[in-house]
Short mmCIF file of C-alpha atoms and ligand atoms in Angstrom, two decimals:
data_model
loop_
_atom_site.label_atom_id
_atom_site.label_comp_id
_atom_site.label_asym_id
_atom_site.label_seq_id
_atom_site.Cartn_x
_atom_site.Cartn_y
_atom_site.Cartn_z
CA UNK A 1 0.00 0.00 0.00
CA UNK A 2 1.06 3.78 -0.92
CA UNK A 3 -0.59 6.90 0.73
CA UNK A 4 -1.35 9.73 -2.18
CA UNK A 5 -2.78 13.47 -1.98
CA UNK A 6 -6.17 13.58 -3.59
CA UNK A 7 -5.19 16.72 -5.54
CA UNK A 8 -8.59 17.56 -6.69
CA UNK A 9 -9.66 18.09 -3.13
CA UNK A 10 -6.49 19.10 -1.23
CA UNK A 11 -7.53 22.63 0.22
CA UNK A 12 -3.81 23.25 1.39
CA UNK A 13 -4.53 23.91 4.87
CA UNK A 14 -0.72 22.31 6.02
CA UNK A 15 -2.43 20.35 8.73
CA UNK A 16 -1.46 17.24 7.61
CA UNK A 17 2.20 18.45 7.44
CA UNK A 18 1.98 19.01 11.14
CA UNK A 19 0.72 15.74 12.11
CA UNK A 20 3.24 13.70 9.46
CA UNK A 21 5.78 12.40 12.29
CA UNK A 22 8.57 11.90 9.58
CA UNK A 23 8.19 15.40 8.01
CA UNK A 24 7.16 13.58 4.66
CA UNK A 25 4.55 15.75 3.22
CA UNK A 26 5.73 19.22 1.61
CA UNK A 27 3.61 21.66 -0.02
CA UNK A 28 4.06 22.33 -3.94
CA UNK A 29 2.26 25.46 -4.46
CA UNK A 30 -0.86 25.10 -2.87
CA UNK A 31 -1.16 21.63 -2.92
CA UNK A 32 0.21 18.92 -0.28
CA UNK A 33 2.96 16.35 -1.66
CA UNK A 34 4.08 13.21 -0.06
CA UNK A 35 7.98 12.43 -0.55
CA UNK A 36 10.01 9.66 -0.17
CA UNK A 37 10.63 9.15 3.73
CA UNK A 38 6.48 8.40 4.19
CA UNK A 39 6.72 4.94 5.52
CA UNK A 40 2.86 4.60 5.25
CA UNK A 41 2.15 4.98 8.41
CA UNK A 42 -1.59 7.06 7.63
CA UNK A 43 -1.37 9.68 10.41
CA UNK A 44 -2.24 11.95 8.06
CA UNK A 45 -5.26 10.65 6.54
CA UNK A 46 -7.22 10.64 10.10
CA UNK A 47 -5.67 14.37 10.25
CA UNK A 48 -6.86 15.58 6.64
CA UNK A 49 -10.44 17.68 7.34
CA UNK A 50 -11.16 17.29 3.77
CA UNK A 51 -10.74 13.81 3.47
CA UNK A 52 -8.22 14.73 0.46
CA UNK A 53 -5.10 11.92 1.58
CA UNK A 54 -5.86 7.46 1.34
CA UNK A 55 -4.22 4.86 1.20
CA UNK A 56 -3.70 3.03 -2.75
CA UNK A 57 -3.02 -0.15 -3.88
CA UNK A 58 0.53 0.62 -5.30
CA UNK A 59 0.54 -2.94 -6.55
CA UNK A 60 3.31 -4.48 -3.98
CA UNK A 61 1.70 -8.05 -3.19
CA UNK A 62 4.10 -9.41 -1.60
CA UNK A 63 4.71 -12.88 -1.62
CA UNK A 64 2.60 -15.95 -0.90
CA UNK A 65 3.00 -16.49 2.71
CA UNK A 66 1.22 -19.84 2.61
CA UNK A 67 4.34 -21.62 1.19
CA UNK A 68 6.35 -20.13 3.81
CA UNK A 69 6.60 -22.73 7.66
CA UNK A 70 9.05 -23.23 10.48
CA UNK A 71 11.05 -20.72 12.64
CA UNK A 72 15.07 -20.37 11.89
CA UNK A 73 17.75 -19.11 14.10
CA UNK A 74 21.15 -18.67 13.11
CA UNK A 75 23.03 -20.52 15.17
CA UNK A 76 26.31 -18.45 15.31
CA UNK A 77 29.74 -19.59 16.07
CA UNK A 78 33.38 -18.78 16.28
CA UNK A 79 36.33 -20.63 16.88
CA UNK A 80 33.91 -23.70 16.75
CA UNK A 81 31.53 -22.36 20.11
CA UNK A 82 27.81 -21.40 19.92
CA UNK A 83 27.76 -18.00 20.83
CA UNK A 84 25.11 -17.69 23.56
CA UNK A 85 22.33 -15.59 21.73
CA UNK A 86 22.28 -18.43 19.32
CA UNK A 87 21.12 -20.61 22.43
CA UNK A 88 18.85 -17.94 23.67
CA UNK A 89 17.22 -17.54 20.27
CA UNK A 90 16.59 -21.13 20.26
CA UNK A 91 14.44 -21.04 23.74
CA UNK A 92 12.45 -18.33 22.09
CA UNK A 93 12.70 -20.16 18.69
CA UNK A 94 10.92 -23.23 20.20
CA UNK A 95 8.25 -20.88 21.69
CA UNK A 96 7.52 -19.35 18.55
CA UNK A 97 7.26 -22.65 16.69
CA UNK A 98 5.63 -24.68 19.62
CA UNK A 99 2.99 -21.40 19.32
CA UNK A 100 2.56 -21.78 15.35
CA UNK A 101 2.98 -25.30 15.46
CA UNK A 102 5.66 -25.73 13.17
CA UNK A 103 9.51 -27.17 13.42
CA UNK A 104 12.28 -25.11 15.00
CA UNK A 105 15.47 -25.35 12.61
CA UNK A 106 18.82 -23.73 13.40
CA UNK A 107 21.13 -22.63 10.33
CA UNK A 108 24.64 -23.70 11.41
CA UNK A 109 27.68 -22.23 8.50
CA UNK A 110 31.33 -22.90 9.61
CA UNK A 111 34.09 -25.27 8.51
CA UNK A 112 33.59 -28.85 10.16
CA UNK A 113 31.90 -28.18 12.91
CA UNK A 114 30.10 -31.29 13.12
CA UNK A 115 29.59 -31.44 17.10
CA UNK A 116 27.82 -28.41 17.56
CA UNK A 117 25.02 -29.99 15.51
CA UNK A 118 24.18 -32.05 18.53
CA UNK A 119 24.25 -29.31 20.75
CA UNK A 120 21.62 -27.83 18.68
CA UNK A 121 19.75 -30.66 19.41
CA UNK A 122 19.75 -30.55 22.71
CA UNK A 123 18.97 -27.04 23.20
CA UNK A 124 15.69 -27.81 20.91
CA UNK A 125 16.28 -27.45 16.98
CA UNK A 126 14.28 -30.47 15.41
CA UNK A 127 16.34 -29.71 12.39
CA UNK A 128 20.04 -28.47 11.78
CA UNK A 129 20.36 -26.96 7.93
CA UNK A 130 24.50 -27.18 8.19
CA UNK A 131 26.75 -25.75 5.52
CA UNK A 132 30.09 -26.84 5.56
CA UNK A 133 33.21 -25.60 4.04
CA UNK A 134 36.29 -24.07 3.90
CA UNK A 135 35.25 -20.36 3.12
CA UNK A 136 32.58 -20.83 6.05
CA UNK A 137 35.51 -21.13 8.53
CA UNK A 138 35.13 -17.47 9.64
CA UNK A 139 32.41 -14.97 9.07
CA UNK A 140 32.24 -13.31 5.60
CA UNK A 141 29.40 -11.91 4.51
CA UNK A 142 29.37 -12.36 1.08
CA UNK A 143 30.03 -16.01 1.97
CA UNK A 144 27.29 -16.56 4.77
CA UNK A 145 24.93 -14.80 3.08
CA UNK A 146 24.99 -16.47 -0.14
CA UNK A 147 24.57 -19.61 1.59
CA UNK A 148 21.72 -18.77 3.74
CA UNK A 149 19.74 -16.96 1.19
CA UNK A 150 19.84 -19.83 -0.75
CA UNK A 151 18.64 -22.12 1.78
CA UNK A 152 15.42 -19.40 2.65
CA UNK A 153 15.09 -19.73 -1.04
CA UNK A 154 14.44 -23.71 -1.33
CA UNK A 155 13.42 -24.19 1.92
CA UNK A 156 11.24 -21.51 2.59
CA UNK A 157 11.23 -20.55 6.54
CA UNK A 158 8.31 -18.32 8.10
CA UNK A 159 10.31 -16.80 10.41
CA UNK A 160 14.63 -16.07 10.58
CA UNK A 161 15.84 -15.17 14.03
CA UNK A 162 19.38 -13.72 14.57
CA UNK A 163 21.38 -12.67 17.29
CA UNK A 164 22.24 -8.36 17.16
CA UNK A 165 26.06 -9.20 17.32
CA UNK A 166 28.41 -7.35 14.77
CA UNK A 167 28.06 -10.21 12.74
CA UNK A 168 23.88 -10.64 12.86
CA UNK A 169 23.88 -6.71 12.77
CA UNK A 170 25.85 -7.52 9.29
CA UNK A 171 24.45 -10.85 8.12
CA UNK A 172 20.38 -9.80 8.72
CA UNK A 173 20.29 -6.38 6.57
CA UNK A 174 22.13 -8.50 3.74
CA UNK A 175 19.75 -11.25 3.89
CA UNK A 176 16.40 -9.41 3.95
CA UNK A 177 17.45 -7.22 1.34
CA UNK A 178 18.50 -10.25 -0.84
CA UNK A 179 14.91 -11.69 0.13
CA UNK A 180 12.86 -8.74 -0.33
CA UNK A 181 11.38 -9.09 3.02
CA UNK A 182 12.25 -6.82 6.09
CA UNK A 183 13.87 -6.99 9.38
CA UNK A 184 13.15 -5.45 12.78
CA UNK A 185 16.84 -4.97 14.64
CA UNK A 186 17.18 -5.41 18.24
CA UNK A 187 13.74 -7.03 19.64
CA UNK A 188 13.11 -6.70 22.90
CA UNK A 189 9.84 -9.08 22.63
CA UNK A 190 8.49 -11.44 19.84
CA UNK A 191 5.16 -12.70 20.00
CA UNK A 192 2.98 -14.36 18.06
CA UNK A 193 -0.25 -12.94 16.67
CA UNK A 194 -3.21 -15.25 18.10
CA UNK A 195 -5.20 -14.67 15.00
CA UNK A 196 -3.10 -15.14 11.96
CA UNK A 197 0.03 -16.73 13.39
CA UNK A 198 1.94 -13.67 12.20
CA UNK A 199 5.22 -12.34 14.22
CA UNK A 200 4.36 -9.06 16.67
CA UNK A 201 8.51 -7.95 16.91
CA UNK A 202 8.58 -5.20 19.17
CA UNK A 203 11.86 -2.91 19.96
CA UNK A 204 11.98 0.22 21.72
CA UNK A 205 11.81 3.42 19.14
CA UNK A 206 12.34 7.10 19.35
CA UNK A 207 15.24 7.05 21.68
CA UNK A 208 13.22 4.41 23.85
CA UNK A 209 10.70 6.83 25.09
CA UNK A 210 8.02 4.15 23.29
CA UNK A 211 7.99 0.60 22.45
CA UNK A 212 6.89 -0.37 18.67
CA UNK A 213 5.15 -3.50 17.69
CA UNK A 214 6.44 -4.51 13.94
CA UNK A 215 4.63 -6.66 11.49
CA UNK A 216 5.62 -7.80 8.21
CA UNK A 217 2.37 -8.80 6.56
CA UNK A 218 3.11 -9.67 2.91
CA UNK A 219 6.65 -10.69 2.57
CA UNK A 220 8.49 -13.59 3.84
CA UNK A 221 10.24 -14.65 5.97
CA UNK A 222 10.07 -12.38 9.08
CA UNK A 223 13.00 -11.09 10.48
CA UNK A 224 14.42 -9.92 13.73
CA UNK A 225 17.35 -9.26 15.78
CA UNK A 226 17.40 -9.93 19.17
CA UNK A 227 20.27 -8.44 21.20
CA UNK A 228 22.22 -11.22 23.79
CA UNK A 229 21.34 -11.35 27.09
CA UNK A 230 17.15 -10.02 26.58
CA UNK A 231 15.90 -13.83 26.40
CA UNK A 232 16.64 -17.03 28.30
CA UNK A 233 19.06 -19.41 27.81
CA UNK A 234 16.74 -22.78 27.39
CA UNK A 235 17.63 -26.43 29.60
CA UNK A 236 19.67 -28.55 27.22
CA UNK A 237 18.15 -31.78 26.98
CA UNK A 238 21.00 -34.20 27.06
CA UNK A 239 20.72 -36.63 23.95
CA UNK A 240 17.82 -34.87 22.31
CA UNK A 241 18.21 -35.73 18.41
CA UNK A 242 16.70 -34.27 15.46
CA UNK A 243 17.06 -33.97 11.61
CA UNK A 244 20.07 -32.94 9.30
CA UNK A 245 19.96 -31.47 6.41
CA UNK A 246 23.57 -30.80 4.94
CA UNK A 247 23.39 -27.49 2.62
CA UNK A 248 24.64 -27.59 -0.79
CA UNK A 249 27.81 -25.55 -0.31
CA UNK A 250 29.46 -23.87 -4.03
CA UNK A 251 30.85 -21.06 -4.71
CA UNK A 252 31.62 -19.29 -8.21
CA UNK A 253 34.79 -16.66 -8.98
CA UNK A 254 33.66 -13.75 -7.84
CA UNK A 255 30.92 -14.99 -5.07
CA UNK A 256 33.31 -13.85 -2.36
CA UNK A 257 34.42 -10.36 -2.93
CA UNK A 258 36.09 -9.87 0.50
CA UNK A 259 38.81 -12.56 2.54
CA UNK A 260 39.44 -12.89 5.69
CA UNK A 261 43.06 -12.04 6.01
CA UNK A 262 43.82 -12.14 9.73
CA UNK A 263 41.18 -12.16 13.15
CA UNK A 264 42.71 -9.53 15.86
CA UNK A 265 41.08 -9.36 19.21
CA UNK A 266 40.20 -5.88 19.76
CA UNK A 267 43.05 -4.74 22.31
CA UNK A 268 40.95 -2.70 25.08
CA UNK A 269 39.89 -4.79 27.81
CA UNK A 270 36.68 -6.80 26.58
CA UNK A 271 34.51 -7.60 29.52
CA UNK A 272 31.92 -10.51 29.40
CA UNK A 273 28.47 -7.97 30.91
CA UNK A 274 25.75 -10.89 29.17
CA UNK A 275 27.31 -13.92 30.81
CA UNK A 276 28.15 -12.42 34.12
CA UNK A 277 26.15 -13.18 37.64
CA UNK A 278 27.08 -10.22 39.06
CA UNK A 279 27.53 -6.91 38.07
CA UNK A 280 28.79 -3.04 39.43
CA UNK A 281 27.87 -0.29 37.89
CA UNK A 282 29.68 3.19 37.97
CA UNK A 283 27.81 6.17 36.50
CA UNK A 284 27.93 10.31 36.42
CA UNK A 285 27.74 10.46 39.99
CA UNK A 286 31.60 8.88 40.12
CA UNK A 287 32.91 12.27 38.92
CA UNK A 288 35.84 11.47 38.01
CA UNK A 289 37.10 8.56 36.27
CA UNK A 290 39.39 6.98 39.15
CA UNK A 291 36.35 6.42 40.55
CA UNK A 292 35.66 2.84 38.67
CA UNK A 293 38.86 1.86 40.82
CA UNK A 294 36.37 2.36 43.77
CA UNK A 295 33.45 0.18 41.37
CA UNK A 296 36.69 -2.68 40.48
CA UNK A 297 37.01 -2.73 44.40
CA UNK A 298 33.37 -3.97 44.76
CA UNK A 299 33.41 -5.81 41.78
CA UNK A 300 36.70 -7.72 42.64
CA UNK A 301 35.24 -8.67 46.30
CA UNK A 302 31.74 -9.93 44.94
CA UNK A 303 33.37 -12.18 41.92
CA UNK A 304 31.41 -10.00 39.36
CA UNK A 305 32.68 -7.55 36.29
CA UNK A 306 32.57 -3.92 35.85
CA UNK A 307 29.47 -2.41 34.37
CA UNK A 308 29.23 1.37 33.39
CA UNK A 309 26.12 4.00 32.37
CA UNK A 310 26.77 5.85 28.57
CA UNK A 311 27.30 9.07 30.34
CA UNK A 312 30.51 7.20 31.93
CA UNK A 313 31.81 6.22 28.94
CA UNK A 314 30.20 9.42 27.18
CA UNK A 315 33.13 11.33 29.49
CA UNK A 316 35.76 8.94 28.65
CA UNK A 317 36.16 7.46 31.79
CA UNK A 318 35.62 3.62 31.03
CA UNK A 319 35.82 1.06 27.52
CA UNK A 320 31.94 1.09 25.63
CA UNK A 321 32.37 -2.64 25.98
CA UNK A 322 31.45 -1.93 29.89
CA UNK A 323 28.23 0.22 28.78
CA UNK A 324 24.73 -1.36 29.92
CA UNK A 325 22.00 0.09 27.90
CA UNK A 326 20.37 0.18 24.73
CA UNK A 327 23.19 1.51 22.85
CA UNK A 328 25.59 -1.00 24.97
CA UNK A 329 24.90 -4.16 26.33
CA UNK A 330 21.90 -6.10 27.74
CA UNK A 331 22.21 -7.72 31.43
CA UNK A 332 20.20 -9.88 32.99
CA UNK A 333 22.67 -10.58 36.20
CA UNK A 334 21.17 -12.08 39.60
CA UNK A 335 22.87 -8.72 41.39
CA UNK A 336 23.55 -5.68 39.55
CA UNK A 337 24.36 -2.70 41.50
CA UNK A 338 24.24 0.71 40.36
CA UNK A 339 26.63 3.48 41.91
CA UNK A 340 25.77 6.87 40.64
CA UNK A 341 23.42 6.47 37.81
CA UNK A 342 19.91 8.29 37.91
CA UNK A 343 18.25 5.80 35.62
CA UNK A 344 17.24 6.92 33.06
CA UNK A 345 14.97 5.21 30.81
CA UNK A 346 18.03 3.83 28.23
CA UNK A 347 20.04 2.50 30.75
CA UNK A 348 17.09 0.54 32.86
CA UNK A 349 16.54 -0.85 28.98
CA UNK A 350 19.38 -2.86 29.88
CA UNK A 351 19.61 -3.78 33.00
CA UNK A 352 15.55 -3.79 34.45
CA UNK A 353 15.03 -7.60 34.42
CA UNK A 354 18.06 -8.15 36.27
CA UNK A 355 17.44 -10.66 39.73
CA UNK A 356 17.91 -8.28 42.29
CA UNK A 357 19.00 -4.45 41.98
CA UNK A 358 21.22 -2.69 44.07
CA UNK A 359 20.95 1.49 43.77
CA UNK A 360 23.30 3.73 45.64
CA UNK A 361 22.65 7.31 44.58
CA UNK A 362 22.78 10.41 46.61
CA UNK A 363 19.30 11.46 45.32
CA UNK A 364 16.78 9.93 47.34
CA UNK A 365 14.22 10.79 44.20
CA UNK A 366 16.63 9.26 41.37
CA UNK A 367 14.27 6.72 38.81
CA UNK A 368 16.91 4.02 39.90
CA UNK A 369 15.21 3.70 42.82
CA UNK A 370 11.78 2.87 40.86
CA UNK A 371 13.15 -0.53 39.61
CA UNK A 372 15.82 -1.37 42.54
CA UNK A 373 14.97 -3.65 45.52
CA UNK A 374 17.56 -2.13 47.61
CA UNK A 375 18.22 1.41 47.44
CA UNK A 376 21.07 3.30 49.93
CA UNK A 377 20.52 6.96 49.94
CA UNK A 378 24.26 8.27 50.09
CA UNK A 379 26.88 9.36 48.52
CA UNK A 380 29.00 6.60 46.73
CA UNK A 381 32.19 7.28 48.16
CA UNK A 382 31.16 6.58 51.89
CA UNK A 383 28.67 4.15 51.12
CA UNK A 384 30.85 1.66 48.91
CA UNK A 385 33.92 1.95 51.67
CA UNK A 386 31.66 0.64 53.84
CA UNK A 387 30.07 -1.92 52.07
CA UNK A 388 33.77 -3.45 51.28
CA UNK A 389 35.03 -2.90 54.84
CA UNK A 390 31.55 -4.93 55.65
CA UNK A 391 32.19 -7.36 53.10
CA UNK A 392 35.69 -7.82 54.16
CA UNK A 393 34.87 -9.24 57.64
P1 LIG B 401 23.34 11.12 35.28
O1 LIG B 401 22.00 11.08 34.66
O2 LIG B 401 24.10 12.38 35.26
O3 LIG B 401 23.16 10.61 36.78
C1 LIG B 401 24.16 10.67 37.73
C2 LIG B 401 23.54 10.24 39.04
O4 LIG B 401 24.55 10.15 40.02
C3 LIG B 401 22.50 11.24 39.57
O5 LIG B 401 21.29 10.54 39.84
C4 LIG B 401 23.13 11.78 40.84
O6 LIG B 401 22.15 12.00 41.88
C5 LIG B 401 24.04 10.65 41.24
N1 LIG B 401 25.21 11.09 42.02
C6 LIG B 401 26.01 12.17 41.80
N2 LIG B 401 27.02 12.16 42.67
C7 LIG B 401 26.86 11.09 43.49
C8 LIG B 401 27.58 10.55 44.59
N3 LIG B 401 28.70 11.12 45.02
N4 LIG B 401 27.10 9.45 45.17
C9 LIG B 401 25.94 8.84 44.77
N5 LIG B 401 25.22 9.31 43.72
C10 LIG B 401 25.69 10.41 43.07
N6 LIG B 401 22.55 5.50 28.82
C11 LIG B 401 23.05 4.34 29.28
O7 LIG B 401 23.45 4.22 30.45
N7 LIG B 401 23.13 3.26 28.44
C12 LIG B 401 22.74 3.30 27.15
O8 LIG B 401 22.86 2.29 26.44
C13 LIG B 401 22.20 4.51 26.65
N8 LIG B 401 21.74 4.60 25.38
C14 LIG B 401 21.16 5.77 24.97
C15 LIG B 401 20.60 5.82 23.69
C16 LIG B 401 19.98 6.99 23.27
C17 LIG B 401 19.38 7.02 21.90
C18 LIG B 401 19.95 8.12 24.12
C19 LIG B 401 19.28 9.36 23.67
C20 LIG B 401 20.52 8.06 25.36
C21 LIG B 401 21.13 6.90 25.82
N9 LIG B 401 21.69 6.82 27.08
C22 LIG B 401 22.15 5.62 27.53
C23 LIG B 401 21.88 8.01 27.93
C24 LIG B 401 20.84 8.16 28.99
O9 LIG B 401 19.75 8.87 28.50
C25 LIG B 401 21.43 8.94 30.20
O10 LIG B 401 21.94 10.17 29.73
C26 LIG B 401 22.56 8.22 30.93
O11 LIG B 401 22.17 6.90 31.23
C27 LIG B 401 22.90 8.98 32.20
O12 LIG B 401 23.96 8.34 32.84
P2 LIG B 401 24.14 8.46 34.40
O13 LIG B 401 22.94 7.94 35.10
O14 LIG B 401 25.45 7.85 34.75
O15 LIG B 401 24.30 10.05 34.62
FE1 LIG B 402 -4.45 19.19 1.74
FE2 LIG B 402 -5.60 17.66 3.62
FE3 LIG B 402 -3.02 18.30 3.81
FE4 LIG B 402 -4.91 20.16 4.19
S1 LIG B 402 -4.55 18.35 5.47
S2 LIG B 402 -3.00 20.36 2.98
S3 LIG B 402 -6.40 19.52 2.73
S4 LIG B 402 -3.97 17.08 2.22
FE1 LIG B 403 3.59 11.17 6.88
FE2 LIG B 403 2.45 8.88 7.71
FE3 LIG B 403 1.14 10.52 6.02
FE4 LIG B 403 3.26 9.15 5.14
S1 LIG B 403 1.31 8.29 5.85
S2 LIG B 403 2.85 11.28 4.77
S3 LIG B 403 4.55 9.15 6.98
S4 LIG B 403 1.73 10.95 8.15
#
């Protein structure tokens, strides 16, 4: 569907240029025009008092979604390990499907990496499409996605599930577009429509101050990114089995336009936030950037990792790989303790569902204290002393 300007009755009143939230609509001469950036959303139709803007049938079927079953997840590796969001997006995978009633497949690409097929298994794929080969060994994304797209292509999945690591964040965009379908990037929630089985993705939009509920009606398949750490890791099943289906694996001159030439580990301290229990958090309210020497302290003494708010690493004072957030990374520890963050609505993104929530903040009406079970009204520097002195005995 396309929205148009009924010309003939446009009066050119500019209210529906007011009420376009993606400044769209212009006016040429005294007439209202619609540009490219409408995304169809029809605010302005409701808005139009002279009923001069609808919707058209710009002839964009789609596909037929009938031929279209089961729910995929990439199941991503490196160095011959699942990477955790894979096994998340299975436990969500097998909801989806279980939901539908279809077959949960994982897509497994690498080079001879026969035993993580059974590991798939076991964490609830009923099939494994596996693609095996030499050029597969690390990511490429000329390489994966030529692969994968053919497999969506014969095989057909309703749904494609990724994790939003660099290389999902890479391999989903190039995918979709190769499909013709879309793709909703870091999901926060996926559910499935009651009615007509179709995928509700929803991910937080306009700087998280709302949550929007995607659909992709009349293209196939349906895809999202899910960001590690937002769902739950499912039981593995020891010994569960399932089907394989070994992809067809060839590539022509010229299907790989990039290689791999050497894998460097970045060289700033990379801290594991998604698989840690616990977790310290320094924000603003350190003031000064020896103060995540204080946070380390606490950290060190409870076993957990360093965590940090954007403003923190906004000021320079700690790596982005320590940001919790929605622009950093999503935590779902059993402790998480924030020092001197107000909590604002981008940082609880990624850290809300965590077990139990610590808040030490020296405003006794900071938002933290709206999502923490413990809150200590004080100022960092003599509360965390004497939590560690405490601790210490
Ligand atoms: P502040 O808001 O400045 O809060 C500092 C707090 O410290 C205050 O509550 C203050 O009372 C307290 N304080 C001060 N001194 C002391 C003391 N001595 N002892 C105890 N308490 C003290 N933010 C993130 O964290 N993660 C994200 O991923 C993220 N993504 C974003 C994405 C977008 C699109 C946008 C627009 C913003 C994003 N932000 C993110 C930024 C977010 O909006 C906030 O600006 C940020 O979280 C504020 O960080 P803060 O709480 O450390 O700082
Ligand atoms: Fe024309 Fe309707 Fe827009 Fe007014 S609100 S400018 S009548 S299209
Ligand atoms: Fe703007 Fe939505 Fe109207 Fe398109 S349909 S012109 S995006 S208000």
């Amino acid at each position: 569907m396309a929205v148009r300007i009924i010309a003939e009755k446009c009066k050119g009143c500019q209210k529906c240029l007011k009420n376009c939230p993606f400044d769209a609509i212009t006016m040429q001469g005294k007439i209202a025009d619609i540009g490219p950036a409408c995304t169809n959303c029809g605010n302005c139709i409701e808005n139009c008092p002279f009923d001069a803007i609808e919707k058209i049938d710009d002839g964009n079927k789609g596909v037929d979604i009938t031929l279209y079953h089961d729910v995929w997840v990439f199941a991503e590796q490196r160095d011959n390990k699942l990477m955790g969001v894979a096994i998340e997006l299975l436990g969500e995978g097998r909801r989806l499907a279980d939901e539908i009633g279809c077959r949960l497949c994982a897509v497994l690409c690498g080079d001879k990496v026969d035993e993580l097929v059974a590991e798939l298994y076991e964490y609830g794929a009923d099939v494994v499409y596996y693609a095996s080969a030499p050029e597969l060994k690390t990511y490429n994304t000329d390489a994966y996605t030529k692969v994968i797209y053919e497999a969506i292509v014969k095989y057909k999945p309703e749904i494609v599930l990724l994790g939003a690591t660099h290389i999902g964040r890479d391999l989903g965009p190039c995918l979709a577009v190769h499909c013709g379908t879309g793709l909703t990037a870091d999901c926060t929630k996926l559910e499935i429509d009651p009615e007509d089985k179709k995928l509700m993705q929803t991910r937080p939009a306009f700087g998280g101050n709302l949550m929007a509920t995607i659909l992709c009606p009349r293209h196939r398949p349906q895809m999202s990114t899910v960001r590690p750490g937002v769902m739950t890791k499912p039981e593995r099943v020891s010994g569960r089995r399932g089907e394989l289906v070994n992809l067809d694996v060839k590539f022509a001159d010229g299907d790989i336009r990039m290689q791999v030439l050497e894998v460097v580990k970045g060289l700033t301290e990379q801290v594991s936030l998604t698989d840690a229990k616990i977790i310290v958090s320094g924000g603003n309210g350190l003031g000064k950037p020896e103060g995540f020497e204080l946070i380390k302290k606490l950290a060190d003494k409870l076993g957990g990792v360093v965590g940090a708010s954007r403003a923190a690493v906004d000021n320079g004072w700690i790596d982005h790989s320590h940001q919790v957030g929605q622009t950093g990374t999503t935590v779902k520890p059993e402790l998480y303790i924030a020092c001197g963050i107000s909590g604002a609505i981008q940082h609880l993104a990624g850290m809300q569902t965590s077990k139990t929530i610590v808040a030490i903040n020296k405003d006794e009406n900071a938002p933290i204290f709206e999502v923490a079970d413990y809150g200590i009204v004080g100022d960092l520097y003599k509360v965390i002393p004497t939590l560690l002195e405490v601790l210490g005995e």
